[in-house]
Amino acid sequence: DQQVKQNSPSLSVQEGRISILNCDYTNSMFDYFLWYKKYPAEGPTFLISISSIKDKNEDGRFTVFLNKSAKHLSLHIVPSQPGDSAVYFCAASADGNKLVFGAGTILRVKS
Amino acid sequence: GAVVSQHPSRVICKSGTSVKIECRSLDFQATTMFWYRQFPKQSLMLMATSNEGSKATYEQGVEKDKFLINHASLTLSTLTVTSAHPEDSSFYICSARDWRVETQYFGPGTRLLVL
């Protein structure tokens, strides 16, 4: 039972353009959502998070949007840079409990 | 930002031996730490949740006698893979939750190869 889904296994974007990574969830009890970036053979790096009481959170080039009614969140990276190329994981938790991860999306930013 | 370290970063061992992996939160206290395993081209799989001063909670299908977890202090958790076998070869990653926020910060991971 996949509670957090990232339906796009990969995404390719031109440098300078916007990258949009999507994530859907099924558990309505989730109240905290996070995005992590991961390089091969390294641990995930925290990027940005959002609480269910908000619908948008912005940090520099990264913005996360949350649509609770659609149970959907997205990560926008603008402008995209070649160094952003990595695997991006969406994660969710309920009441501060364990994180449930999506399968990840490979982002490739072409220069 | 919060820093979590893991040691060792890589370990190669013979089948049947035990391997201990340490996870430390360097600049914050973590009442809860998590241990994950990642297989090639797959997502992170939570193995267990480690709470300081109490027994770890293991996910379904994870053998608690094989993967011993100790969370002796607010900054240190250890995972011991006992009697390791080649199928235990994997990438093990820990995370620590900063008690002040809900965010988990991850260590750099440990690559285990059992020969």
Tab-separated table of C-alpha atoms in Angstrom:
chain	number	residue	atom	x	y	z
A	1	ASP	CA	0.000	0.000	0.000
A	2	GLN	CA	1.834	3.072	-1.278
A	3	GLN	CA	0.688	5.978	0.817
A	4	VAL	CA	3.040	8.438	-0.877
A	5	LYS	CA	3.442	8.294	-4.616
A	6	GLN	CA	5.790	9.999	-6.993
A	7	ASN	CA	4.459	8.909	-10.335
A	8	SER	CA	7.224	10.380	-12.474
A	9	PRO	CA	10.386	8.288	-12.178
A	10	SER	CA	12.392	10.956	-13.974
A	11	LEU	CA	12.281	14.529	-15.211
A	12	SER	CA	14.573	16.379	-17.561
A	13	VAL	CA	14.724	20.188	-17.551
A	14	GLN	CA	16.825	22.810	-19.255
A	15	GLU	CA	19.067	24.939	-17.071
A	16	GLY	CA	17.350	28.172	-16.065
A	17	ARG	CA	13.850	26.802	-16.501
A	18	ILE	CA	11.454	25.656	-13.807
A	19	SER	CA	11.490	22.101	-12.435
A	20	ILE	CA	8.205	20.841	-11.043
A	21	LEU	CA	8.246	17.620	-9.045
A	22	ASN	CA	4.948	16.120	-8.024
A	23	CYS	CA	3.819	13.957	-5.147
A	24	ASP	CA	0.439	12.462	-4.227
A	25	TYR	CA	-0.629	10.913	-0.947
A	26	THR	CA	-3.562	8.858	0.225
A	27	ASN	CA	-3.471	9.125	4.008
A	28	SER	CA	-5.564	12.078	5.164
A	29	MET	CA	-3.865	11.906	8.569
A	30	PHE	CA	-0.586	13.192	7.144
A	31	ASP	CA	0.027	16.667	8.504
A	32	TYR	CA	3.642	17.365	7.665
A	33	PHE	CA	5.380	17.024	4.321
A	34	LEU	CA	9.017	17.224	3.367
A	35	TRP	CA	11.217	17.143	0.300
A	36	TYR	CA	14.677	15.619	0.329
A	37	LYS	CA	17.394	15.607	-2.289
A	38	LYS	CA	19.702	12.634	-2.595
A	39	TYR	CA	22.891	11.889	-4.489
A	40	PRO	CA	24.042	8.289	-5.053
A	41	ALA	CA	25.764	6.719	-2.048
A	42	GLU	CA	24.876	9.646	0.194
A	43	GLY	CA	22.170	10.282	2.764
A	44	PRO	CA	19.170	12.457	1.833
A	45	THR	CA	19.521	16.183	2.360
A	46	PHE	CA	16.554	18.088	3.730
A	47	LEU	CA	15.317	20.755	1.318
A	48	ILE	CA	12.027	22.183	2.452
A	49	SER	CA	8.932	21.244	4.390
A	50	ILE	CA	5.337	22.324	4.801
A	51	SER	CA	2.752	21.878	7.490
A	52	SER	CA	-0.813	20.989	6.588
A	53	ILE	CA	-2.006	24.349	7.907
A	54	LYS	CA	-0.224	26.061	5.028
A	55	ASP	CA	-0.567	25.795	1.276
A	56	LYS	CA	2.768	27.277	0.298
A	57	ASN	CA	6.266	27.541	1.684
A	58	GLU	CA	9.148	29.227	-0.044
A	59	ASP	CA	12.880	29.075	0.572
A	60	GLY	CA	15.104	30.667	-2.021
A	61	ARG	CA	14.769	28.811	-5.313
A	62	PHE	CA	12.568	26.153	-3.741
A	63	THR	CA	8.815	26.441	-3.227
A	64	VAL	CA	6.518	23.703	-2.006
A	65	PHE	CA	2.794	23.856	-2.710
A	66	LEU	CA	0.243	21.781	-0.842
A	67	ASN	CA	-3.272	21.056	-2.081
A	68	LYS	CA	-4.975	19.201	0.738
A	69	SER	CA	-8.241	18.624	-1.047
A	70	ALA	CA	-6.410	16.914	-3.895
A	71	LYS	CA	-3.891	15.293	-1.544
A	72	HIS	CA	-1.170	16.606	-3.752
A	73	LEU	CA	2.023	18.520	-3.237
A	74	SER	CA	4.651	19.795	-5.582
A	75	LEU	CA	8.166	21.152	-5.403
A	76	HIS	CA	9.114	23.990	-7.718
A	77	ILE	CA	12.749	24.778	-8.380
A	78	VAL	CA	13.392	27.981	-10.260
A	79	PRO	CA	15.721	28.646	-11.884
A	80	SER	CA	16.979	25.089	-12.216
A	81	GLN	CA	20.717	24.568	-12.099
A	82	PRO	CA	22.866	21.601	-13.196
A	83	GLY	CA	23.803	21.045	-9.546
A	84	ASP	CA	20.141	20.347	-8.818
A	85	SER	CA	20.441	17.065	-10.711
A	86	ALA	CA	19.706	14.365	-8.122
A	87	VAL	CA	16.938	12.113	-6.856
A	88	TYR	CA	14.161	13.970	-5.069
A	89	PHE	CA	12.082	12.222	-2.434
A	90	CYS	CA	8.765	13.403	-1.107
A	91	ALA	CA	7.965	12.309	2.448
A	92	ALA	CA	5.009	12.667	4.792
A	93	SER	CA	4.280	12.065	8.447
A	94	ALA	CA	1.291	12.050	10.764
A	95	ASP	CA	1.457	13.456	14.305
A	96	GLY	CA	5.247	13.584	14.205
A	97	ASN	CA	5.584	9.881	13.612
A	98	LYS	CA	7.709	8.057	11.106
A	99	LEU	CA	8.225	9.420	7.634
A	100	VAL	CA	6.673	7.657	4.681
A	101	PHE	CA	8.689	8.163	1.523
A	102	GLY	CA	7.755	8.206	-2.107
A	103	ALA	CA	9.780	6.216	-4.616
A	104	GLY	CA	11.705	9.272	-5.760
A	105	THR	CA	12.047	11.233	-8.984
A	106	ILE	CA	15.345	11.579	-10.831
A	107	LEU	CA	15.834	15.174	-11.915
A	108	ARG	CA	18.297	15.948	-14.675
A	109	VAL	CA	19.061	19.574	-15.390
A	110	LYS	CA	20.728	20.019	-18.751
A	111	SER	CA	23.120	22.886	-19.351
B	1	GLY	CA	21.791	23.356	9.699
B	2	ALA	CA	21.480	20.188	11.729
B	3	VAL	CA	24.259	17.665	11.213
B	4	VAL	CA	24.069	13.922	11.580
B	5	SER	CA	27.153	11.763	11.234
B	6	GLN	CA	27.532	8.056	10.595
B	7	HIS	CA	30.503	5.845	11.150
B	8	PRO	CA	31.891	3.971	9.362
B	9	SER	CA	31.050	5.208	5.893
B	10	ARG	CA	32.028	1.870	4.368
B	11	VAL	CA	32.657	-1.551	5.800
B	12	ILE	CA	33.564	-4.876	4.276
B	13	CYS	CA	33.246	-7.914	6.478
B	14	LYS	CA	33.227	-11.686	6.298
B	15	SER	CA	30.028	-13.653	6.473
B	16	GLY	CA	29.129	-14.529	10.058
B	17	THR	CA	30.732	-11.525	11.682
B	18	SER	CA	28.912	-8.633	13.339
B	19	VAL	CA	29.130	-5.033	12.283
B	20	LYS	CA	28.285	-1.965	14.343
B	21	ILE	CA	27.220	1.315	12.745
B	22	GLU	CA	27.075	4.534	14.760
B	23	CYS	CA	24.747	7.460	14.185
B	24	ARG	CA	25.328	10.748	15.966
B	25	SER	CA	23.480	14.041	16.010
B	26	LEU	CA	26.231	16.617	16.273
B	27	ASP	CA	24.507	19.864	17.090
B	28	PHE	CA	21.124	18.909	18.455
B	29	GLN	CA	19.511	16.395	20.738
B	30	ALA	CA	17.510	13.640	19.137
B	31	THR	CA	15.023	11.802	21.276
B	32	THR	CA	14.157	9.732	18.235
B	33	MET	CA	16.428	8.268	15.609
B	34	PHE	CA	15.483	6.142	12.646
B	35	TRP	CA	17.342	3.461	10.719
B	36	TYR	CA	16.729	2.949	7.031
B	37	ARG	CA	18.007	0.605	4.400
B	38	GLN	CA	18.205	1.374	0.720
B	39	PHE	CA	18.502	-1.194	-2.023
B	40	PRO	CA	19.808	-0.140	-5.432
B	41	LYS	CA	17.364	2.018	-7.363
B	42	GLN	CA	14.767	1.790	-4.633
B	43	SER	CA	13.405	4.151	-2.036
B	44	LEU	CA	14.407	4.255	1.589
B	45	MET	CA	12.943	1.461	3.675
B	46	LEU	CA	12.412	2.176	7.344
B	47	MET	CA	13.822	-0.609	9.479
B	48	ALA	CA	13.228	0.652	12.993
B	49	THR	CA	12.511	3.640	15.180
B	50	SER	CA	14.895	4.165	18.068
B	51	ASN	CA	13.840	6.112	21.138
B	52	GLU	CA	16.367	7.212	23.716
B	53	GLY	CA	16.233	5.046	26.797
B	54	SER	CA	13.716	2.547	25.492
B	55	LYS	CA	13.506	-0.396	23.155
B	56	ALA	CA	13.440	0.183	19.442
B	57	THR	CA	10.290	-0.338	17.424
B	58	TYR	CA	10.891	-2.536	14.406
B	59	GLU	CA	8.981	-2.484	11.151
B	60	GLN	CA	7.245	-5.577	9.955
B	61	GLY	CA	9.627	-8.078	8.455
B	62	VAL	CA	12.744	-6.695	10.173
B	63	GLU	CA	14.377	-9.168	12.539
B	64	LYS	CA	15.083	-7.458	15.848
B	65	ASP	CA	17.565	-10.137	16.886
B	66	LYS	CA	19.536	-9.624	13.722
B	67	PHE	CA	19.505	-5.845	13.677
B	68	LEU	CA	20.234	-4.741	17.223
B	69	ILE	CA	19.566	-1.107	17.968
B	70	ASN	CA	20.772	0.797	20.982
B	71	HIS	CA	19.916	4.438	21.679
B	72	ALA	CA	21.987	5.102	24.759
B	73	SER	CA	22.004	8.887	24.699
B	74	LEU	CA	20.254	11.825	23.090
B	75	THR	CA	22.977	12.072	20.471
B	76	LEU	CA	23.934	8.478	19.710
B	77	SER	CA	22.197	5.440	18.291
B	78	THR	CA	23.911	2.280	17.097
B	79	LEU	CA	22.817	-0.438	14.710
B	80	THR	CA	24.558	-3.797	14.973
B	81	VAL	CA	24.107	-6.265	12.146
B	82	THR	CA	24.690	-9.603	13.816
B	83	SER	CA	25.992	-12.660	11.983
B	84	ALA	CA	26.008	-10.757	8.736
B	85	HIS	CA	25.330	-12.573	5.477
B	86	PRO	CA	25.819	-11.447	1.876
B	87	GLU	CA	22.123	-10.593	1.571
B	88	ASP	CA	22.623	-7.998	4.328
B	89	SER	CA	24.875	-6.054	1.984
B	90	SER	CA	23.175	-2.719	1.490
B	91	PHE	CA	23.280	0.989	2.150
B	92	TYR	CA	22.206	1.793	5.704
B	93	ILE	CA	21.151	5.320	6.570
B	94	CYS	CA	20.177	6.806	9.892
B	95	SER	CA	18.194	9.923	10.614
B	96	ALA	CA	17.610	11.951	13.728
B	97	ARG	CA	14.622	14.062	14.555
B	98	ASP	CA	15.406	17.410	16.110
B	99	TRP	CA	13.103	17.538	19.133
B	100	ARG	CA	12.338	21.195	18.454
B	101	VAL	CA	10.947	20.631	14.964
B	102	GLU	CA	9.437	17.712	13.092
B	103	THR	CA	12.174	17.511	10.491
B	104	GLN	CA	14.387	14.453	10.232
B	105	TYR	CA	18.005	15.003	9.298
B	106	PHE	CA	19.874	12.175	7.657
B	107	GLY	CA	23.357	10.848	8.063
B	108	PRO	CA	25.596	10.252	5.046
B	109	GLY	CA	24.952	6.515	5.053
B	110	THR	CA	27.061	3.399	5.522
B	111	ARG	CA	27.809	1.014	2.687
B	112	LEU	CA	27.999	-2.550	4.015
B	113	LEU	CA	29.459	-5.337	1.916
B	114	VAL	CA	29.391	-8.839	3.319
B	115	LEU	CA	31.635	-11.326	1.563
